[in-house]
GROMACS .gro file of N, CA and C in nm:
model
  477
    1MET      N    1  -2.763  -1.341   0.226
    1MET     CA    2  -2.619  -1.351   0.207
    1MET      C    3  -2.561  -1.209   0.205
    2HIS      N    4  -2.468  -1.183   0.292
    2HIS     CA    5  -2.407  -1.050   0.303
    2HIS      C    6  -2.270  -1.052   0.237
    3ILE      N    7  -2.254  -0.973   0.132
    3ILE     CA    8  -2.127  -0.964   0.061
    3ILE      C    9  -2.055  -0.839   0.111
    4THR      N   10  -1.940  -0.859   0.174
    4THR     CA   11  -1.864  -0.746   0.228
    4THR      C   12  -1.758  -0.703   0.126
    5ARG      N   13  -1.690  -0.593   0.157
    5ARG     CA   14  -1.585  -0.541   0.070
    5ARG      C   15  -1.449  -0.572   0.131
    6CYS      N   16  -1.354  -0.606   0.046
    6CYS     CA   17  -1.216  -0.628   0.090
    6CYS      C   18  -1.161  -0.494   0.139
    7TYR      N   19  -1.092  -0.496   0.253
    7TYR     CA   20  -1.038  -0.373   0.310
    7TYR      C   21  -0.931  -0.313   0.221
    8PHE      N   22  -0.854  -0.397   0.152
    8PHE     CA   23  -0.741  -0.348   0.073
    8PHE      C   24  -0.780  -0.309  -0.069
    9CYS      N   25  -0.843  -0.402  -0.142
    9CYS     CA   26  -0.869  -0.376  -0.284
    9CYS      C   27  -1.011  -0.334  -0.314
   10SER      N   28  -1.100  -0.338  -0.216
   10SER     CA   29  -1.242  -0.303  -0.231
   10SER      C   30  -1.318  -0.399  -0.319
   11GLY      N   31  -1.263  -0.517  -0.341
   11GLY     CA   32  -1.335  -0.620  -0.416
   11GLY      C   33  -1.436  -0.689  -0.327
   12PRO      N   34  -1.526  -0.768  -0.386
   12PRO     CA   35  -1.628  -0.836  -0.304
   12PRO      C   36  -1.569  -0.954  -0.226
   13CYS      N   37  -1.610  -0.967  -0.099
   13CYS     CA   38  -1.574  -1.082  -0.014
   13CYS      C   39  -1.700  -1.163   0.009
   14TYR      N   40  -1.709  -1.277  -0.052
   14TYR     CA   41  -1.827  -1.361  -0.037
   14TYR      C   42  -1.816  -1.444   0.091
   15PRO      N   43  -1.930  -1.484   0.147
   15PRO     CA   44  -1.927  -1.563   0.271
   15PRO      C   45  -1.848  -1.692   0.252
   16GLY      N   46  -1.761  -1.721   0.348
   16GLY     CA   47  -1.681  -1.842   0.342
   16GLY      C   48  -1.553  -1.827   0.263
   17HIS      N   49  -1.527  -1.710   0.207
   17HIS     CA   50  -1.407  -1.688   0.128
   17HIS      C   51  -1.323  -1.579   0.192
   18GLY      N   52  -1.194  -1.581   0.168
   18GLY     CA   53  -1.105  -1.478   0.220
   18GLY      C   54  -1.072  -1.498   0.366
   19THR      N   55  -1.003  -1.399   0.422
   19THR     CA   56  -0.963  -1.405   0.562
   19THR      C   57  -1.005  -1.278   0.633
   20MET      N   58  -1.012  -1.289   0.766
   20MET     CA   59  -1.047  -1.173   0.847
   20MET      C   60  -0.939  -1.155   0.952
   21PHE      N   61  -0.889  -1.031   0.963
   21PHE     CA   62  -0.790  -0.998   1.064
   21PHE      C   63  -0.859  -0.909   1.166
   22VAL      N   64  -0.848  -0.947   1.295
   22VAL     CA   65  -0.909  -0.868   1.402
   22VAL      C   66  -0.797  -0.810   1.487
   23ARG      N   67  -0.792  -0.678   1.493
   23ARG     CA   68  -0.689  -0.609   1.569
   23ARG      C   69  -0.724  -0.611   1.717
   24ASN      N   70  -0.628  -0.573   1.803
   24ASN     CA   71  -0.649  -0.575   1.949
   24ASN      C   72  -0.763  -0.483   1.993
   25ASP      N   73  -0.789  -0.377   1.918
   25ASP     CA   74  -0.898  -0.288   1.954
   25ASP      C   75  -1.030  -0.334   1.891
   26SER      N   76  -1.035  -0.459   1.850
   26SER     CA   77  -1.152  -0.527   1.791
   26SER      C   78  -1.199  -0.464   1.660
   27LYS      N   79  -1.108  -0.398   1.588
   27LYS     CA   80  -1.138  -0.351   1.453
   27LYS      C   81  -1.114  -0.467   1.357
   28THR      N   82  -1.211  -0.495   1.271
   28THR     CA   83  -1.198  -0.609   1.181
   28THR      C   84  -1.161  -0.563   1.041
   29PHE      N   85  -1.075  -0.641   0.976
   29PHE     CA   86  -1.033  -0.616   0.839
   29PHE      C   87  -1.059  -0.744   0.760
   30ARG      N   88  -1.138  -0.735   0.655
   30ARG     CA   89  -1.166  -0.851   0.570
   30ARG      C   90  -1.083  -0.839   0.442
   31PHE      N   91  -1.029  -0.951   0.399
   31PHE     CA   92  -0.950  -0.955   0.277
   31PHE      C   93  -1.003  -1.064   0.186
   32CYS      N   94  -1.011  -1.034   0.056
   32CYS     CA   95  -1.069  -1.129  -0.037
   32CYS      C   96  -0.970  -1.240  -0.073
   33ARG      N   97  -0.841  -1.213  -0.068
   33ARG     CA   98  -0.740  -1.314  -0.101
   33ARG      C   99  -0.611  -1.283  -0.027
   34SER      N  100  -0.519  -1.377  -0.031
   34SER     CA  101  -0.395  -1.363   0.045
   34SER      C  102  -0.309  -1.247  -0.008
   35LYS      N  103  -0.322  -1.217  -0.135
   35LYS     CA  104  -0.248  -1.105  -0.195
   35LYS      C  105  -0.280  -0.974  -0.121
   36CYS      N  106  -0.408  -0.953  -0.094
   36CYS     CA  107  -0.451  -0.831  -0.024
   36CYS      C  108  -0.402  -0.832   0.121
   37HIS      N  109  -0.411  -0.949   0.186
   37HIS     CA  110  -0.368  -0.961   0.325
   37HIS      C  111  -0.218  -0.934   0.337
   38LYS      N  112  -0.139  -0.988   0.245
   38LYS     CA  113   0.006  -0.967   0.248
   38LYS      C  114   0.042  -0.820   0.226
   39ASN      N  115  -0.027  -0.756   0.133
   39ASN     CA  116  -0.001  -0.614   0.108
   39ASN      C  117  -0.040  -0.530   0.229
   40PHE      N  118  -0.147  -0.567   0.299
   40PHE     CA  119  -0.189  -0.497   0.420
   40PHE      C  120  -0.083  -0.513   0.528
   41LYS      N  121  -0.030  -0.635   0.543
   41LYS     CA  122   0.074  -0.660   0.644
   41LYS      C  123   0.203  -0.585   0.612
   42MET      N  124   0.228  -0.562   0.482
   42MET     CA  125   0.347  -0.485   0.442
   42MET      C  126   0.324  -0.335   0.456
   43LYS      N  127   0.206  -0.296   0.506
   43LYS     CA  128   0.167  -0.157   0.528
   43LYS      C  129   0.170  -0.075   0.399
   44ARG      N  130   0.126  -0.138   0.291
   44ARG     CA  131   0.118  -0.066   0.164
   44ARG      C  132  -0.010   0.016   0.159
   45ASN      N  133  -0.001   0.128   0.093
   45ASN     CA  134  -0.116   0.217   0.078
   45ASN      C  135  -0.196   0.174  -0.045
   46PRO      N  136  -0.324   0.136  -0.028
   46PRO     CA  137  -0.403   0.091  -0.143
   46PRO      C  138  -0.416   0.196  -0.254
   47ARG      N  139  -0.404   0.325  -0.220
   47ARG     CA  140  -0.415   0.429  -0.323
   47ARG      C  141  -0.291   0.436  -0.411
   48LYS      N  142  -0.181   0.372  -0.367
   48LYS     CA  143  -0.059   0.374  -0.447
   48LYS      C  144  -0.033   0.242  -0.518
   49VAL      N  145  -0.112   0.140  -0.488
   49VAL     CA  146  -0.098   0.010  -0.554
   49VAL      C  147  -0.192   0.011  -0.674
   50ARG      N  148  -0.136  -0.007  -0.794
   50ARG     CA  149  -0.207   0.024  -0.917
   50ARG      C  150  -0.329  -0.064  -0.946
   51TRP      N  151  -0.337  -0.183  -0.891
   51TRP     CA  152  -0.448  -0.273  -0.926
   51TRP      C  153  -0.569  -0.259  -0.834
   52THR      N  154  -0.563  -0.173  -0.735
   52THR     CA  155  -0.675  -0.159  -0.642
   52THR      C  156  -0.777  -0.058  -0.694
   53LYS      N  157  -0.900  -0.071  -0.645
   53LYS     CA  158  -1.005   0.024  -0.684
   53LYS      C  159  -0.976   0.161  -0.626
   54ALA      N  160  -0.911   0.166  -0.511
   54ALA     CA  161  -0.876   0.295  -0.450
   54ALA      C  162  -0.783   0.373  -0.543
   55PHE      N  163  -0.686   0.304  -0.603
   55PHE     CA  164  -0.595   0.371  -0.697
   55PHE      C  165  -0.672   0.420  -0.819
   56ARG      N  166  -0.758   0.334  -0.873
   56ARG     CA  167  -0.833   0.369  -0.994
   56ARG      C  168  -0.921   0.492  -0.971
   57LYS      N  169  -0.982   0.498  -0.853
   57LYS     CA  170  -1.068   0.612  -0.823
   57LYS      C  171  -0.986   0.738  -0.795
   58ALA      N  172  -0.873   0.722  -0.724
   58ALA     CA  173  -0.790   0.837  -0.689
   58ALA      C  174  -0.725   0.898  -0.813
   59SER      N  175  -0.693   0.815  -0.913
   59SER     CA  176  -0.627   0.866  -1.033
   59SER      C  177  -0.724   0.904  -1.143
   60GLY      N  178  -0.855   0.896  -1.114
   60GLY     CA  179  -0.955   0.941  -1.210
   60GLY      C  180  -0.987   0.842  -1.320
   61LYS      N  181  -0.957   0.715  -1.298
   61LYS     CA  182  -0.985   0.613  -1.399
   61LYS      C  183  -1.125   0.555  -1.386
   62GLU      N  184  -1.188   0.572  -1.271
   62GLU     CA  185  -1.325   0.524  -1.250
   62GLU      C  186  -1.410   0.637  -1.195
   63MET      N  187  -1.542   0.623  -1.214
   63MET     CA  188  -1.634   0.724  -1.163
   63MET      C  189  -1.630   0.726  -1.011
   64VAL      N  190  -1.631   0.844  -0.954
   64VAL     CA  191  -1.633   0.859  -0.809
   64VAL      C  192  -1.765   0.921  -0.765
   65ILE      N  193  -1.808   1.021  -0.838
   65ILE     CA  194  -1.930   1.093  -0.802
   65ILE      C  195  -2.040   1.056  -0.900
   66ASP      N  196  -2.144   0.991  -0.849
   66ASP     CA  197  -2.259   0.956  -0.932
   66ASP      C  198  -2.377   0.925  -0.841
   67SER      N  199  -2.495   0.958  -0.885
   67SER     CA  200  -2.614   0.936  -0.801
   67SER      C  201  -2.648   0.788  -0.787
   68THR      N  202  -2.599   0.702  -0.878
   68THR     CA  203  -2.631   0.559  -0.868
   68THR      C  204  -2.560   0.493  -0.750
   69PHE      N  205  -2.454   0.556  -0.698
   69PHE     CA  206  -2.385   0.498  -0.582
   69PHE      C  207  -2.467   0.510  -0.455
   70GLU      N  208  -2.561   0.602  -0.452
   70GLU     CA  209  -2.646   0.621  -0.334
   70GLU      C  210  -2.733   0.498  -0.307
   71PHE      N  211  -2.771   0.426  -0.412
   71PHE     CA  212  -2.858   0.311  -0.395
   71PHE      C  213  -2.788   0.194  -0.327
   72GLU      N  214  -2.654   0.191  -0.334
   72GLU     CA  215  -2.579   0.078  -0.281
   72GLU      C  216  -2.547   0.092  -0.133
   73LYS      N  217  -2.578   0.205  -0.074
   73LYS     CA  218  -2.545   0.227   0.067
   73LYS      C  219  -2.622   0.132   0.157
   74ARG      N  220  -2.560   0.097   0.267
   74ARG     CA  221  -2.621   0.006   0.364
   74ARG      C  222  -2.719   0.085   0.452
   75ARG      N  223  -2.837   0.028   0.469
   75ARG     CA  224  -2.938   0.090   0.554
   75ARG      C  225  -2.965  -0.001   0.672
   76ASN      N  226  -2.952   0.053   0.791
   76ASN     CA  227  -2.966  -0.028   0.912
   76ASN      C  228  -3.108  -0.024   0.970
   77VAL      N  229  -3.206  -0.006   0.885
   77VAL     CA  230  -3.345  -0.004   0.929
   77VAL      C  231  -3.411  -0.133   0.881
   78PRO      N  232  -3.457  -0.217   0.972
   78PRO     CA  233  -3.522  -0.341   0.927
   78PRO      C  234  -3.656  -0.312   0.860
   79VAL      N  235  -3.683  -0.383   0.753
   79VAL     CA  236  -3.806  -0.363   0.677
   79VAL      C  237  -3.882  -0.495   0.674
   80ARG      N  238  -4.011  -0.489   0.700
   80ARG     CA  239  -4.095  -0.609   0.695
   80ARG      C  240  -4.104  -0.658   0.551
   81TYR      N  241  -4.097  -0.789   0.533
   81TYR     CA  242  -4.099  -0.848   0.400
   81TYR      C  243  -4.234  -0.823   0.333
   82ASP      N  244  -4.227  -0.775   0.210
   82ASP     CA  245  -4.346  -0.755   0.129
   82ASP      C  246  -4.311  -0.798  -0.013
   83ARG      N  247  -4.386  -0.892  -0.066
   83ARG     CA  248  -4.354  -0.951  -0.195
   83ARG      C  249  -4.352  -0.847  -0.307
   84ASN      N  250  -4.451  -0.759  -0.310
   84ASN     CA  251  -4.457  -0.656  -0.414
   84ASN      C  252  -4.340  -0.559  -0.404
   85MET      N  253  -4.305  -0.523  -0.281
   85MET     CA  254  -4.193  -0.431  -0.262
   85MET      C  255  -4.062  -0.496  -0.308
   86MET      N  256  -4.046  -0.626  -0.280
   86MET     CA  257  -3.925  -0.696  -0.324
   86MET      C  258  -3.917  -0.699  -0.477
   87ALA      N  259  -4.031  -0.723  -0.542
   87ALA     CA  260  -4.033  -0.726  -0.688
   87ALA      C  261  -3.994  -0.591  -0.747
   88THR      N  262  -4.051  -0.484  -0.691
   88THR     CA  263  -4.017  -0.350  -0.742
   88THR      C  264  -3.872  -0.315  -0.711
   89THR      N  265  -3.822  -0.361  -0.596
   89THR     CA  266  -3.682  -0.335  -0.560
   89THR      C  267  -3.588  -0.403  -0.659
   90ILE      N  268  -3.619  -0.527  -0.695
   90ILE     CA  269  -3.533  -0.600  -0.789
   90ILE      C  270  -3.537  -0.534  -0.926
   91LYS      N  271  -3.654  -0.489  -0.969
   91LYS     CA  272  -3.664  -0.417  -1.097
   91LYS      C  273  -3.580  -0.289  -1.092
   92ALA      N  274  -3.591  -0.218  -0.980
   92ALA     CA  275  -3.515  -0.094  -0.965
   92ALA      C  276  -3.364  -0.121  -0.966
   93MET      N  277  -3.323  -0.231  -0.902
   93MET     CA  278  -3.180  -0.266  -0.899
   93MET      C  279  -3.129  -0.290  -1.041
   94LYS      N  280  -3.207  -0.361  -1.122
   94LYS     CA  281  -3.166  -0.387  -1.261
   94LYS      C  282  -3.156  -0.257  -1.339
   95ARG      N  283  -3.253  -0.170  -1.319
   95ARG     CA  284  -3.255  -0.042  -1.391
   95ARG      C  285  -3.136   0.045  -1.349
   96VAL      N  286  -3.106   0.048  -1.220
   96VAL     CA  287  -2.992   0.126  -1.170
   96VAL      C  288  -2.863   0.072  -1.229
   97GLN      N  289  -2.852  -0.062  -1.239
   97GLN     CA  290  -2.731  -0.123  -1.296
   97GLN      C  291  -2.716  -0.085  -1.444
   98GLU      N  292  -2.826  -0.083  -1.518
   98GLU     CA  293  -2.821  -0.040  -1.659
   98GLU      C  294  -2.772   0.104  -1.670
   99ILE      N  295  -2.829   0.190  -1.588
   99ILE     CA  296  -2.791   0.332  -1.590
   99ILE      C  297  -2.644   0.348  -1.556
  100ARG      N  298  -2.599   0.276  -1.453
  100ARG     CA  299  -2.459   0.287  -1.411
  100ARG      C  300  -2.365   0.239  -1.521
  101SER      N  301  -2.397   0.126  -1.584
  101SER     CA  302  -2.309   0.074  -1.689
  101SER      C  303  -2.305   0.170  -1.808
  102LYS      N  304  -2.419   0.233  -1.841
  102LYS     CA  305  -2.422   0.331  -1.950
  102LYS      C  306  -2.335   0.451  -1.915
  103ARG      N  307  -2.345   0.498  -1.791
  103ARG     CA  308  -2.265   0.614  -1.749
  103ARG      C  309  -2.117   0.580  -1.744
  104GLU      N  310  -2.084   0.456  -1.703
  104GLU     CA  311  -1.943   0.415  -1.699
  104GLU      C  312  -1.884   0.410  -1.839
  105ARG      N  313  -1.963   0.359  -1.936
  105ARG     CA  314  -1.916   0.357  -2.075
  105ARG      C  315  -1.893   0.499  -2.126
  106ALA      N  316  -1.986   0.589  -2.096
  106ALA     CA  317  -1.971   0.729  -2.139
  106ALA      C  318  -1.849   0.793  -2.073
  107PHE      N  319  -1.828   0.764  -1.945
  107PHE     CA  320  -1.712   0.817  -1.872
  107PHE      C  321  -1.583   0.770  -1.937
  108TYR      N  322  -1.577   0.640  -1.973
  108TYR     CA  323  -1.459   0.582  -2.035
  108TYR      C  324  -1.434   0.646  -2.173
  109LYS      N  325  -1.540   0.658  -2.253
  109LYS     CA  326  -1.525   0.719  -2.385
  109LYS      C  327  -1.476   0.863  -2.374
  110ASN      N  328  -1.530   0.936  -2.279
  110ASN     CA  329  -1.489   1.074  -2.258
  110ASN      C  330  -1.343   1.082  -2.215
  111ARG      N  331  -1.301   0.986  -2.132
  111ARG     CA  332  -1.163   0.984  -2.083
  111ARG      C  333  -1.065   0.948  -2.195
  112MET      N  334  -1.109   0.861  -2.287
  112MET     CA  335  -1.022   0.815  -2.396
  112MET      C  336  -1.031   0.903  -2.521
  113ALA      N  337  -1.110   1.009  -2.517
  113ALA     CA  338  -1.139   1.088  -2.637
  113ALA      C  339  -1.013   1.143  -2.703
  114GLY      N  340  -0.921   1.203  -2.628
  114GLY     CA  341  -0.804   1.266  -2.688
  114GLY      C  342  -0.684   1.175  -2.704
  115ASN      N  343  -0.699   1.047  -2.671
  115ASN     CA  344  -0.582   0.958  -2.671
  115ASN      C  345  -0.530   0.925  -2.810
  116LYS      N  346  -0.618   0.911  -2.910
  116LYS     CA  347  -0.571   0.873  -3.043
  116LYS      C  348  -0.479   0.980  -3.101
  117ASP      N  349  -0.517   1.106  -3.087
  117ASP     CA  350  -0.433   1.214  -3.137
  117ASP      C  351  -0.299   1.217  -3.064
  118LYS      N  352  -0.304   1.198  -2.932
  118LYS     CA  353  -0.182   1.200  -2.852
  118LYS      C  354  -0.090   1.084  -2.890
  119GLU      N  355  -0.148   0.964  -2.911
  119GLU     CA  356  -0.068   0.849  -2.950
  119GLU      C  357  -0.004   0.871  -3.087
  120LYS      N  358  -0.080   0.931  -3.179
  120LYS     CA  359  -0.026   0.958  -3.312
  120LYS      C  360   0.091   1.055  -3.304
  121GLU      N  361   0.078   1.161  -3.224
  121GLU     CA  362   0.187   1.257  -3.205
  121GLU      C  363   0.309   1.189  -3.144
  122ASP      N  364   0.286   1.101  -3.045
  122ASP     CA  365   0.397   1.029  -2.982
  122ASP      C  366   0.467   0.939  -3.084
  123ASP      N  367   0.388   0.870  -3.168
  123ASP     CA  368   0.447   0.782  -3.270
  123ASP      C  369   0.531   0.862  -3.369
  124ILE      N  370   0.480   0.978  -3.411
  124ILE     CA  371   0.554   1.062  -3.505
  124ILE      C  372   0.684   1.110  -3.442
  125ARG      N  373   0.679   1.148  -3.314
  125ARG     CA  374   0.799   1.194  -3.244
  125ARG      C  375   0.903   1.082  -3.234
  126VAL      N  376   0.858   0.959  -3.205
  126VAL     CA  377   0.950   0.845  -3.193
  126VAL      C  378   1.015   0.816  -3.328
  127VAL      N  379   0.935   0.821  -3.435
  127VAL     CA  380   0.990   0.796  -3.569
  127VAL      C  381   1.092   0.904  -3.604
  128ASN      N  382   1.062   1.028  -3.574
  128ASN     CA  383   1.156   1.136  -3.605
  128ASN      C  384   1.285   1.125  -3.524
  129GLN      N  385   1.276   1.078  -3.401
  129GLN     CA  386   1.395   1.064  -3.318
  129GLN      C  387   1.480   0.946  -3.362
  130ASN      N  388   1.417   0.839  -3.411
  130ASN     CA  389   1.489   0.717  -3.448
  130ASN      C  390   1.475   0.689  -3.597
  131ILE      N  391   1.494   0.791  -3.680
  131ILE     CA  392   1.474   0.776  -3.824
  131ILE      C  393   1.574   0.678  -3.885
  132GLU      N  394   1.690   0.662  -3.822
  132GLU     CA  395   1.792   0.571  -3.877
  132GLU      C  396   1.748   0.425  -3.872
  133LEU      N  397   1.650   0.393  -3.789
  133LEU     CA  398   1.601   0.256  -3.779
  133LEU      C  399   1.495   0.224  -3.884
  134ALA      N  400   1.440   0.326  -3.948
  134ALA     CA  401   1.333   0.307  -4.046
  134ALA      C  402   1.391   0.257  -4.178
  135PRO      N  403   1.308   0.190  -4.262
  135PRO     CA  404   1.355   0.146  -4.394
  135PRO      C  405   1.393   0.266  -4.482
  136LEU      N  406   1.474   0.240  -4.585
  136LEU     CA  407   1.528   0.345  -4.669
  136LEU      C  408   1.420   0.427  -4.739
  137GLU      N  409   1.312   0.358  -4.788
  137GLU     CA  410   1.207   0.430  -4.862
  137GLU      C  411   1.138   0.532  -4.772
  138SER      N  412   1.109   0.492  -4.649
  138SER     CA  413   1.040   0.585  -4.559
  138SER      C  414   1.131   0.702  -4.521
  139LYS      N  415   1.263   0.677  -4.514
  139LYS     CA  416   1.356   0.786  -4.485
  139LYS      C  417   1.350   0.890  -4.597
  140LYS      N  418   1.350   0.839  -4.722
  140LYS     CA  419   1.345   0.930  -4.836
  140LYS      C  420   1.216   1.010  -4.836
  141ARG      N  421   1.104   0.941  -4.802
  141ARG     CA  422   0.974   1.008  -4.799
  141ARG      C  423   0.973   1.118  -4.693
  142VAL      N  424   1.028   1.087  -4.575
  142VAL     CA  425   1.031   1.186  -4.466
  142VAL      C  426   1.119   1.304  -4.505
  143GLN      N  427   1.232   1.276  -4.569
  143GLN     CA  428   1.321   1.385  -4.611
  143GLN      C  429   1.255   1.472  -4.718
  144ALA      N  430   1.178   1.408  -4.808
  144ALA     CA  431   1.107   1.484  -4.912
  144ALA      C  432   1.002   1.575  -4.849
  145ILE      N  433   0.931   1.524  -4.749
  145ILE     CA  434   0.830   1.604  -4.680
  145ILE      C  435   0.895   1.722  -4.609
  146LYS      N  436   1.009   1.697  -4.545
  146LYS     CA  437   1.081   1.805  -4.476
  146LYS      C  438   1.127   1.912  -4.577
  147ALA      N  439   1.174   1.866  -4.694
  147ALA     CA  440   1.220   1.960  -4.796
  147ALA      C  441   1.104   2.046  -4.846
  148GLU      N  442   0.986   1.982  -4.865
  148GLU     CA  443   0.868   2.058  -4.909
  148GLU      C  444   0.828   2.162  -4.805
  149LYS      N  445   0.832   2.123  -4.678
  149LYS     CA  446   0.798   2.218  -4.572
  149LYS      C  447   0.895   2.335  -4.569
  150ALA      N  448   1.024   2.303  -4.584
  150ALA     CA  449   1.125   2.409  -4.584
  150ALA      C  450   1.104   2.504  -4.701
  151LYS      N  451   1.070   2.447  -4.820
  151LYS     CA  452   1.043   2.529  -4.938
  151LYS      C  453   0.925   2.622  -4.913
  152ALA      N  454   0.818   2.565  -4.855
  152ALA     CA  455   0.697   2.644  -4.827
  152ALA      C  456   0.728   2.756  -4.728
  153GLU      N  457   0.809   2.729  -4.628
  153GLU     CA  458   0.846   2.831  -4.531
  153GLU      C  459   0.930   2.942  -4.597
  154ASN      N  460   1.020   2.902  -4.688
  154ASN     CA  461   1.102   3.001  -4.758
  154ASN      C  462   1.015   3.091  -4.846
  155MET      N  463   0.914   3.031  -4.910
  155MET     CA  464   0.823   3.109  -4.994
  155MET      C  465   0.748   3.211  -4.909
  156GLU      N  466   0.702   3.169  -4.791
  156GLU     CA  467   0.629   3.259  -4.702
  156GLU      C  468   0.719   3.371  -4.651
  157MET      N  469   0.844   3.338  -4.624
  157MET     CA  470   0.939   3.438  -4.574
  157MET      C  471   0.965   3.545  -4.681
  158GLU      N  472   0.973   3.502  -4.807
  158GLU     CA  473   1.001   3.596  -4.916
  158GLU      C  474   0.884   3.690  -4.940
  159ASP      N  475   0.762   3.642  -4.917
  159ASP     CA  476   0.643   3.725  -4.941
  159ASP      C  477   0.626   3.828  -4.837
   0.00000   0.00000   0.00000
C-alpha cells in the first residue's frame, strides 16, 4: 500500500481517498480532501495558509532539520524479500519513531520555554492599561504598590 502526500497540505493520501488533478503537461497533483483541492484552484500559497504543514515548517513551529527524516525518503531500488531483514526494518522503524517523537517533544518544550514569562508581562500590561475595569480592592492594591515603588525611588534619589 503506497501512501502519498497531499500536494497542498502535505497530509497523507491513502489509496482510494482524495482526488487527483492531472495538468496538461501530465504533472499530477494529489489532494487528501476537497478543502485542499479548492485552495489549490484558488491559487493559494500553502506556506501562507495557517493550517498546512508547509506553514508550520516555514514559521518554525515544526522541526525541519533532523536526521530521522532521512529514513522516510523514497528509495527506487527494488530489494528482494527477506524475512529477517523485514523484521529488523520494522524494529528500526519503531525505534526511529520513538526518537522522532522524543525530539519533537523537546523541540516544542524549547519553543514554549519563554512563553509563560511573556504571557505574564502581557497580562500585567493589559491590567495596567485597563485598571478602571478591575474591582475596587485590586485598584487600591495596585495604587499601594505604585506608591511604595515611588517612595523607594525617592529614597534612592536622596541617597
